[in-house]
Short mmCIF file of C-alpha atoms and ligand atoms in Angstrom, two decimals:
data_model
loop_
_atom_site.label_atom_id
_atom_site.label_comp_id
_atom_site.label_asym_id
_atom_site.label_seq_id
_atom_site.Cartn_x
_atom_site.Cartn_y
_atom_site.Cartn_z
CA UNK A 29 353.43 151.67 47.08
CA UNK A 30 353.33 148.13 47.70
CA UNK A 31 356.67 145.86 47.11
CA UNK A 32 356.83 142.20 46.41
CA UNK A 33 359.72 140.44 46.54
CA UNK A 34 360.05 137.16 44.95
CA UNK A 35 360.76 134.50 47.89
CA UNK A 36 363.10 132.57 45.16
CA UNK A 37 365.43 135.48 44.30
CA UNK A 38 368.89 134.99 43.99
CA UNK A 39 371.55 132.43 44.82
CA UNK A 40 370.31 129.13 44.03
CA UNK A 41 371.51 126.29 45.98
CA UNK A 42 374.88 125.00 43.41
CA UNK A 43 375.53 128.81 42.98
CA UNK A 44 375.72 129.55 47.22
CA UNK A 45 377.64 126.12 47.45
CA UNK A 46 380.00 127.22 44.43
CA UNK A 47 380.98 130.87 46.48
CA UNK A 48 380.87 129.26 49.79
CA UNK A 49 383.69 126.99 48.39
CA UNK A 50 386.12 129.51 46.70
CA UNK A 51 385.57 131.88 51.01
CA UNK A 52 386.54 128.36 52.12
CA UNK A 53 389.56 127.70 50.48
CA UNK A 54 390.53 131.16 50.92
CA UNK A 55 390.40 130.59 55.05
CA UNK A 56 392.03 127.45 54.62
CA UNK A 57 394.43 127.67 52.47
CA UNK A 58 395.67 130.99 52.53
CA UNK A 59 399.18 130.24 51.69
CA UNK A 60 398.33 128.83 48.57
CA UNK A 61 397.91 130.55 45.30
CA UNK A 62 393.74 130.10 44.33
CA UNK A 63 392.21 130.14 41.02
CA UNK A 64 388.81 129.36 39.94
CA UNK A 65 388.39 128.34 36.41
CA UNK A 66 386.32 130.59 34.60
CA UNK A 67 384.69 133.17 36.65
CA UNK A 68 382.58 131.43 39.36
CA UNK A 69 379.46 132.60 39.04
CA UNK A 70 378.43 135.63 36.25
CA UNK A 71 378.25 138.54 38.81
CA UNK A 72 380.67 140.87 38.82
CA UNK A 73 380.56 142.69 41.97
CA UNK A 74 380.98 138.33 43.46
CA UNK A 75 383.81 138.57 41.09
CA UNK A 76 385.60 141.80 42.49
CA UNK A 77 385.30 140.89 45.64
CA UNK A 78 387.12 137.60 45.43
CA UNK A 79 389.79 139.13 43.64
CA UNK A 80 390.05 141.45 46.71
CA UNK A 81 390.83 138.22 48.69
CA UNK A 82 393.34 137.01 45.94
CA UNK A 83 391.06 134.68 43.66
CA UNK A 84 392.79 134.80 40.64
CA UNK A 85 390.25 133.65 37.73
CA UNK A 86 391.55 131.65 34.54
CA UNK A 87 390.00 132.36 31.49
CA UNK A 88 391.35 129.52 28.92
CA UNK A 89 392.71 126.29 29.04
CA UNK A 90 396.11 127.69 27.96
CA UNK A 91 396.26 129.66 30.98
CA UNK A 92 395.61 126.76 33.10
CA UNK A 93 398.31 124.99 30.94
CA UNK A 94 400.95 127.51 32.17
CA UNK A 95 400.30 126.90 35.90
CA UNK A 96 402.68 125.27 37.83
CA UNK A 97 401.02 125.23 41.68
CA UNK A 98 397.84 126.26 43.51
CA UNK A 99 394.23 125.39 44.00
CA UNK A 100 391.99 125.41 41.03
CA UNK A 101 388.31 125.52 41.94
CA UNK A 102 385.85 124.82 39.50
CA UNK A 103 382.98 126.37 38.97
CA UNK A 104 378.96 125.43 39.62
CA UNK A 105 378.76 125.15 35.12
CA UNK A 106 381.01 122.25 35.77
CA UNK A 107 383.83 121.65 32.73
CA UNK A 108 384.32 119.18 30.05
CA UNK A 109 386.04 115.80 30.94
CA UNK A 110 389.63 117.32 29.35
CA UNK A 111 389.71 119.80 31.95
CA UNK A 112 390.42 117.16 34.96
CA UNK A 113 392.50 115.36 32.83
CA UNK A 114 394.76 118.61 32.34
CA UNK A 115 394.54 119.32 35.79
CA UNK A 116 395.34 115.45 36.65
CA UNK A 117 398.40 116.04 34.13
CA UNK A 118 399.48 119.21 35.77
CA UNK A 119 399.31 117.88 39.55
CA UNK A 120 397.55 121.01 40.51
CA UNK A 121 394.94 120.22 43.32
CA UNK A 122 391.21 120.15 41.77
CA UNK A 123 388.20 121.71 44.25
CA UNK A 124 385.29 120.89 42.30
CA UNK A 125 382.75 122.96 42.79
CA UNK A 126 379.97 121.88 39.95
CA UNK A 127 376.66 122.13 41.19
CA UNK A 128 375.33 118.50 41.58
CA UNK A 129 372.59 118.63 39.13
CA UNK A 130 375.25 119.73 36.17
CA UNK A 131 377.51 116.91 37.61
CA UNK A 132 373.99 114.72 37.16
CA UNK A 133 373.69 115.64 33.15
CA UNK A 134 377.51 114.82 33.04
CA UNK A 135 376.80 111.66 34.35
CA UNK A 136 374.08 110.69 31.70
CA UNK A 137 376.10 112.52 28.97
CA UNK A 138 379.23 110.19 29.83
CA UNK A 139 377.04 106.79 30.26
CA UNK A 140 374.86 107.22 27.32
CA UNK A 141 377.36 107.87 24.95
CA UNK A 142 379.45 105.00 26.50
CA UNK A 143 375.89 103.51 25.43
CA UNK A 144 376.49 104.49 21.59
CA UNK A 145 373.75 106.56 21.63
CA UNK A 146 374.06 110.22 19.96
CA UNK A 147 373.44 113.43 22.51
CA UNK A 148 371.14 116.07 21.96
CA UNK A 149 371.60 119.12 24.70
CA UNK A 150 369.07 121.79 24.42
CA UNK A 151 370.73 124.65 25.20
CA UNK A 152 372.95 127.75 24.03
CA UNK A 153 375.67 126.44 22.80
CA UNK A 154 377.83 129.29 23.66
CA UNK A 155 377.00 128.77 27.81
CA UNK A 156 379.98 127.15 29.68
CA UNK A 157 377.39 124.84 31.22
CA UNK A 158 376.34 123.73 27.64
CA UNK A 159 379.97 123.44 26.54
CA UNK A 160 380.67 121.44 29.80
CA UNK A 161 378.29 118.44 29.48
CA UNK A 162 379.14 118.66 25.01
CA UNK A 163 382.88 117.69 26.71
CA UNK A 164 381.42 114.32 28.72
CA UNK A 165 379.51 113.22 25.33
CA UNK A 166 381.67 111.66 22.61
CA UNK A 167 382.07 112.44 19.37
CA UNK A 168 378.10 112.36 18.48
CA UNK A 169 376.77 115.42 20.29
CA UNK A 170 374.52 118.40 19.26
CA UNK A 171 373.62 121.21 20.63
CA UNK A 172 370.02 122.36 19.54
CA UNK A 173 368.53 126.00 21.00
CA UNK A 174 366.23 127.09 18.40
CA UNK A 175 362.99 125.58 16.19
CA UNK A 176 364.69 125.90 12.57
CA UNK A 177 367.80 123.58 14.45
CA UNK A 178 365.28 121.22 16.16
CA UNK A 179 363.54 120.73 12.61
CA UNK A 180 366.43 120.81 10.34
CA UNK A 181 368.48 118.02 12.97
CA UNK A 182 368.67 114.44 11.57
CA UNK A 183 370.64 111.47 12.68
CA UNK A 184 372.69 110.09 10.31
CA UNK A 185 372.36 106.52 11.74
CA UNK A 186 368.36 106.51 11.73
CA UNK A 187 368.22 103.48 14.23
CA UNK A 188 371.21 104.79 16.52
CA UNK A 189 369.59 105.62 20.16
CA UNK A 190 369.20 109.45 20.62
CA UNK A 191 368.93 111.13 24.21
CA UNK A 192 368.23 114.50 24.78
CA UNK A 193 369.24 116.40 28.22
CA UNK A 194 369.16 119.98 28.54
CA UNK A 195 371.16 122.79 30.36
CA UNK A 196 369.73 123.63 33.63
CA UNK A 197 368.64 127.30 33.29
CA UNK A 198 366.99 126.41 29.66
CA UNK A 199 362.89 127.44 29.54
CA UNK A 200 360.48 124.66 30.60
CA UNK A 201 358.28 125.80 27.82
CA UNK A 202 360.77 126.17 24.68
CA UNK A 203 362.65 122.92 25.94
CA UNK A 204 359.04 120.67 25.74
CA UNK A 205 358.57 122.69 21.68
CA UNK A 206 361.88 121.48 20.71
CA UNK A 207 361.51 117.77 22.12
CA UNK A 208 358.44 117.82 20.43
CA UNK A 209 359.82 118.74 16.97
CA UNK A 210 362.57 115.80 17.43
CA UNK A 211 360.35 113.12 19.13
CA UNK A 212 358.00 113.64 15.88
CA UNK A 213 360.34 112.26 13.76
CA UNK A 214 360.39 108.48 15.32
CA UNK A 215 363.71 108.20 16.93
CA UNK A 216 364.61 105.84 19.31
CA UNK A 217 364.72 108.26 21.68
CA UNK A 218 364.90 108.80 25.87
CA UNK A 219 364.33 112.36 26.80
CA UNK A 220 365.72 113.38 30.17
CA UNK A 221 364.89 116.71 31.62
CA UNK A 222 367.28 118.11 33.23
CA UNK A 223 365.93 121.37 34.39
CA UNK A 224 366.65 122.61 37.38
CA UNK A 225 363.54 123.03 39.49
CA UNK A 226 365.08 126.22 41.33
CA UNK A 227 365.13 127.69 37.69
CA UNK A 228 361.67 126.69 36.89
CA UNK A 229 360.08 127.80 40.63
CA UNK A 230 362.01 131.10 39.91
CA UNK A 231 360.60 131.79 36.62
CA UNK A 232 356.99 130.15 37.73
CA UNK A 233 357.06 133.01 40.64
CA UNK A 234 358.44 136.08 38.89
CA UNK A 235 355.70 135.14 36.21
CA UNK A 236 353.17 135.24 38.58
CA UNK A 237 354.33 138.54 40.55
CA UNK A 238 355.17 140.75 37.33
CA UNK A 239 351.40 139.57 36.18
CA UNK A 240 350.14 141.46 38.96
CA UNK A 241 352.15 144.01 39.50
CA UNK A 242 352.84 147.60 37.72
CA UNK A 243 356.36 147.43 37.19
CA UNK A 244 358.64 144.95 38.01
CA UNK A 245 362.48 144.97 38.75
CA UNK A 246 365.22 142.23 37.29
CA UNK A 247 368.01 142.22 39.04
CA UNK A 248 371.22 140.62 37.52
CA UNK A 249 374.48 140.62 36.07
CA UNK A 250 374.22 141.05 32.10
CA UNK A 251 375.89 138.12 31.17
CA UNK A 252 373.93 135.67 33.43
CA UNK A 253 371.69 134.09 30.95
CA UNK A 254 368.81 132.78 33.52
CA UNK A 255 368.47 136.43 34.30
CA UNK A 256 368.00 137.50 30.87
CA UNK A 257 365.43 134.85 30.50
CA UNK A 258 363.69 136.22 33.62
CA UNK A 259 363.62 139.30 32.70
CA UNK A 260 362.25 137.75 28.80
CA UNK A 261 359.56 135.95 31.46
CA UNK A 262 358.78 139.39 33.04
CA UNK A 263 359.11 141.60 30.02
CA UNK A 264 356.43 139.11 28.67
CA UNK A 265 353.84 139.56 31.60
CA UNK A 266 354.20 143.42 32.59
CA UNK A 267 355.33 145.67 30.09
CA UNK A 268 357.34 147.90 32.97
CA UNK A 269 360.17 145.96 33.54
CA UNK A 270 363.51 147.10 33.85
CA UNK A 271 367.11 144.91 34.17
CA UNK A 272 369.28 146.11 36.27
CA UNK A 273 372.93 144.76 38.28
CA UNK A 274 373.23 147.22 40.88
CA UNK A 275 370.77 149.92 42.41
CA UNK A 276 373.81 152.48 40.17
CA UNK A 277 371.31 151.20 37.59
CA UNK A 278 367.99 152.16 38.16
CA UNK A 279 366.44 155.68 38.21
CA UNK A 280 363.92 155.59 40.79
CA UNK A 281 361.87 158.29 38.64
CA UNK A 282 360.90 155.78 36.62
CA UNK A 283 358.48 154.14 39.47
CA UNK A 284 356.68 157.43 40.48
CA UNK A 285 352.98 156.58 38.71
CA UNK A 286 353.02 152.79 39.95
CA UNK A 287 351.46 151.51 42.94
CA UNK A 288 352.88 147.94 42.97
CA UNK A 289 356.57 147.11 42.28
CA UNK A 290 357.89 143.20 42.20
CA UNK A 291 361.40 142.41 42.63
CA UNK A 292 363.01 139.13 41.78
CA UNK A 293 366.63 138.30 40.60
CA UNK A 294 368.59 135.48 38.99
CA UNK A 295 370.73 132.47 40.86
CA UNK A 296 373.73 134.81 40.61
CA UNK A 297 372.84 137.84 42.45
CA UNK A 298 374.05 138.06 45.72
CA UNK A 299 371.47 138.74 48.69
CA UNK A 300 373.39 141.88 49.43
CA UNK A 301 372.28 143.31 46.13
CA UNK A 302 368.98 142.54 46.37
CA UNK A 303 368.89 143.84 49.20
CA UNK A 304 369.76 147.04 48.64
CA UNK A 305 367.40 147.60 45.76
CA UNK A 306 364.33 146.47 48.13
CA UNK A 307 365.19 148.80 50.59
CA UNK A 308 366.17 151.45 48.24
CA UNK A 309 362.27 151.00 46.34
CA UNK A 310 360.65 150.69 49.89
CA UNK A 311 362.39 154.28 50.87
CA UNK A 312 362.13 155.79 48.07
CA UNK A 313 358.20 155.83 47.53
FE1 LIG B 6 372.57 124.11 40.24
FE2 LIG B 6 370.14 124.65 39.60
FE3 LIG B 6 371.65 126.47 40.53
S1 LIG B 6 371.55 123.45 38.44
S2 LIG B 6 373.69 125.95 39.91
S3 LIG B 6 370.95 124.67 41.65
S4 LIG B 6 370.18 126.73 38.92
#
């Protein structure tokens, strides 16, 4: 059996530079109490194993609100403005770990709206990362993921300016459909895209592996979204694909008639991982 792994499988840069921080202040700091807000990245076996080193991970702003001392790290999905403000208030020491291309869309978010115009972010409005840069735009911010949205949105101020971002990990693809819908209907609009090229060359490569392969292997934490849209990508291209987080996962039966496997997993899936499932595949057959 041949196995492929994808060369642009799992941490992306902001997600290596978000865990590398929270081992950091962990070495340096160790007398202080550490939180990260939110948990850093959506893997949970990342997750356990901070905890094992005494990251302590806040879930809501009221439970930031109650601290008194420590290290707060934030997370790659950056936060809305409020949060630094609360953590300004509270004199608790702020490591900010937002990836640099989030911090980039807060930055336009911030300076458009400063602009008076209204902010579109294409995106799931239920992501962290989404809710994040909706927190650096003022009051005149949507959030548009679908078609139906795209067509039924309408400024209410026709000749306001309208600028459209989008979360990092959104689909190349869907993103260009739903500017299309808007830009038909003659705004004064700027679109920005703010895709992350790691997401894009991820989900350009693990298209073109699971197209020529027999079954193909997603490996990633449930909850991370860009791994649920690579495995959509996959699913799409080879009809063989399974999701999995951890080799626990995955019955190896279910490779025995296939001659070619590919491998790929999203920005949140440690190396280790990976790792393990390669080898495991490679032994196995
Ligand atoms: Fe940053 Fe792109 Fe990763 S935005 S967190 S490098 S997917």
């Amino acid at each position: 059996m041949k196995v492929e792994l994808a060369k642009t499988a799992g941490f992306c840069f902001g997600v290596k530079r978000a865990v590398d921080t929270v081992y950091r202040q962990v070495e340096e700091h160790p007398e202080s109490p550490i939180y990260t807000y939110g948990p850093i990245i959506h893997n949970e076996e990342v997750i356990k194993d901070m905890e094992k080193h005494g990251v302590k991970v806040l879930k809501t702003a009221e439970e930031l609100e109650k601290l008194t001392e420590g290290i707060v790290i934030i997370r790659s999905h950056g936060v809305p403005k409020s949060v630094y403000k609360l953590l300004e208030e509270k004199g608790l020491s702020c490591v900010d770990a937002t990836c640099p291309f989030v911090k980039k869309i807060h930055k336009i978010a911030e300076e458009q709206s400063g602009k008076g115009a209204y902010i579109v972010v294409i995106g799931n409005p239920k992501h962290p990362e989404v809710a994040g840069i909706k927190g650096w735009a003022g009051e005149d911010v949507t959030v548009i993921e679908t078609v139906e949205e795209a067509e039924k949105f309408q400024l209410k101020n026709e000749k306001q300016k309208l600028c459209i971002v989008s979360q990092t990990t959104f689909n190349y693809k869907k993103f260009k459909e739903l500017v299309e819908i808007i830009e038909k209907k003659r705004y004064d609009i700027i679109v920005l895209n703010t895709i992350c090229s790691a997401t894009k060359e991820r989900q350009e490569e693990a298209r073109d592996i699971a197209k020529r392969v027999d079954a193909m292997i997603v490996v990633g934490d449930k909850r991370s979204s860009n791994t649920r849209k690579l495995f959509e990508i996959c699913s799409n291209a080879c009809a063989d694909t399974y999701y999995i987080q951890t080799l626990d996962d995955f019955d190896m039966n279910q490779l025995r008639s296939v001659e070619t496997v590919g491998i790929t997993a999203g920005a949140s899936t440690p190396n280790k991982i990976i790792e393990e499932v390669q080898n495991n595949v490679r032994i196995n057959f």
